[in-house]
Amino acid sequence: MNISFSKIAPPSQGVVVFGIPDTGKLGAAAAKLDKQTRGAISRAVKAAEFTGKREKTFAIFVPEGTKLTRVVLVGLGSLKSLDTTAVERIGAVIYDAVAKDPAVTVVLEDNGSATDNAVLAAYLAGGIGLKSYRFTKYHTKRDKDSEPKLKNVVVQCASPAEAKKAYVGVSAVVDGVFITRDLVTEPPNVIYPESFVARAKDLTKDGIKVEALGEAAMKKLGMGALLGVGQGSRRESQLLVMRYDGAKDKNAPPLAIVGKGVCFDSGGISLKQPAGMWDMKWDMGGAGIVVGLMRALARRKAKVNVVGLCGLVENMPDGNAQRPGDVVTSMSGQTIEVLNTDAEGRLVLADVLWYAQQRFKPTAIVDLATLTGAIIAALSDHYAGLFSNNDDLAAKLTLAGQAVSERLWRLPMGDEYDRDLKSPIADMKNIGGGRAGATTAAQFLQRFIKDVPWAHLDVAGVVWNEKPTALAAGGSTGYGVRLLNRFIADNYEK
Ligand code: BES
Ligand code: MN
Ligand code: ZN
């Protein structure tokens, strides 16, 4: 997609889109076109009862007296509440309305919105980009009639130079979301721990230091919990470490972001049902978010030190796989009775969280994991679950989620839940009693957190969505990249 910004001067040919506020008032450029067409636009608006309601679109075909093929009106809603997230979603709606056209011009006049017009123009372009994502590399036959054709977008606004500047940061985040979606969508025979690492190495060109520890190195560190999960797989487990030091003081302790990277979760010996097992290719969604976030931060030159860590394994049944009943020793020294090999994400995270604290002494840790089916039962795909030992951190994450419409809902933690993890033979078992499953999973993780602000985001319900969402066409959503990017921008770069 080629996106550029220019001064307001609607074209005389092709497809042009006008943003219309809920006052229903046409901006100067739209009004001029209306005049030129002897009122065709205002008459059509009236006939269609188009009121400028946010995200509503309305098309006028070949308006008389012009060479335009189509004029598309899109509702901006109230100018007061028109913020970056609202306009991003409007961009996505525009994409759907004009995807079959190879080129369009979008006119975003400055009609006195609360947010700066140039910033709005940049995010509108970002929304078009986000919604345009498709994953087609394995289709050998193209369906030319149904596929989108949009290649060139010109956004006209009051200060194009400023919009272009703002778009640098916006497009960095779009790039991040795209790499996340790629990683999540790739099939599990293509993305496995080592190939995931190979993809992440691409981030070195963004100025990120990428390293990976294999099984021998992890064995030396005593990561028995993570290694136990990967034991039944032909693929070697990996611990991926990505460092981006953008703060003034490059040696200042970083923020740590940790991702669950189960590249395929068959359940192991506690094998899952066949129906829907294919979904477990995206059980590395947390790790995918971490990679996308790192790319976004580096490309927009965020002023923060962040270390991203991904525990990458494949959970497979095999003669060498771990058994229900096995006891493993984690890097922390704590022992775990593995009663269900399908509760593997927490085992992986236990060692990665411990390693992150030991090595980096982070100021805070946020982990992302497609950890439990229970969180989907509780929240569906509308919110990700948030668990934390720190109210301030939880509040900041919640606010960032609200701001970008990737919402979080905090759920309780406490000793009464933690007790469920008692084992007669080891320090803990890896499953609770079957109730409040998302919380007992979080309690398990907390046993590997020392005295540091920590938040766990259970993203099992939001990483993948068969149906289109506001900013995605269906499939991998990229949820989490914009959320954490905003969380960092609002709290760590000031
Ligand atoms: N990866 C799954 C959780 C999951 C389920 C993610 C559905 C996305 C969609 C996780 O490893 C798992 O299997 N969890 C079990 C835990 C149980 C055995 C305690 C679950 O939620 O059923
Ligand atoms: Mn599992
Ligand atoms: Zn899993």
CSV table of N, CA and C and ligand atoms in Angstrom, one decimal, residues 260 265-267 272 280 283 315 341-345 371, ligand 2:
chain,number,residue,atom,x,y,z
A,260,LYS,N,4.3,-16.2,25.7
A,260,LYS,CA,4.2,-17.6,25.5
A,260,LYS,C,4.3,-17.9,24.1
A,265,ASP,N,0.3,-26.5,20.1
A,265,ASP,CA,-0.1,-27.2,21.4
A,265,ASP,C,-1.0,-28.3,21.1
A,266,SER,N,-0.5,-29.5,21.0
A,266,SER,CA,-1.4,-30.7,20.8
A,266,SER,C,-2.0,-31.1,22.1
A,267,GLY,N,-1.5,-30.6,23.2
A,267,GLY,CA,-1.8,-31.0,24.5
A,267,GLY,C,-0.8,-32.0,25.1
A,272,LYS,N,-5.3,-33.1,23.1
A,272,LYS,CA,-6.6,-32.4,22.9
A,272,LYS,C,-7.5,-33.2,21.9
A,280,MET,N,-4.4,-24.5,17.6
A,280,MET,CA,-3.3,-24.4,18.5
A,280,MET,C,-2.0,-24.0,17.8
A,283,ASP,N,-1.0,-20.8,19.4
A,283,ASP,CA,-0.7,-20.8,20.8
A,283,ASP,C,0.7,-20.1,21.1
A,315,ASN,N,4.5,-28.5,21.9
A,315,ASN,CA,4.0,-29.4,22.9
A,315,ASN,C,3.4,-30.6,22.1
A,341,THR,N,-0.5,-32.4,30.9
A,341,THR,CA,0.6,-31.9,30.0
A,341,THR,C,0.0,-30.8,29.1
A,342,ASP,N,-1.3,-30.6,29.1
A,342,ASP,CA,-1.9,-29.6,28.3
A,342,ASP,C,-1.9,-28.2,29.0
A,343,ALA,N,-1.6,-28.2,30.3
A,343,ALA,CA,-1.4,-26.9,31.0
A,343,ALA,C,0.1,-26.6,30.9
A,344,GLU,N,0.6,-26.4,29.7
A,344,GLU,CA,2.0,-26.3,29.4
A,344,GLU,C,2.5,-24.9,29.3
A,345,GLY,N,1.6,-23.9,29.0
A,345,GLY,CA,2.0,-22.5,28.9
A,345,GLY,C,2.6,-22.0,30.1
A,371,LEU,N,-3.3,-18.5,27.4
A,371,LEU,CA,-3.0,-19.4,28.5
A,371,LEU,C,-4.1,-20.3,28.8
B,2,MN,MN,-2.3,-26.6,26.4
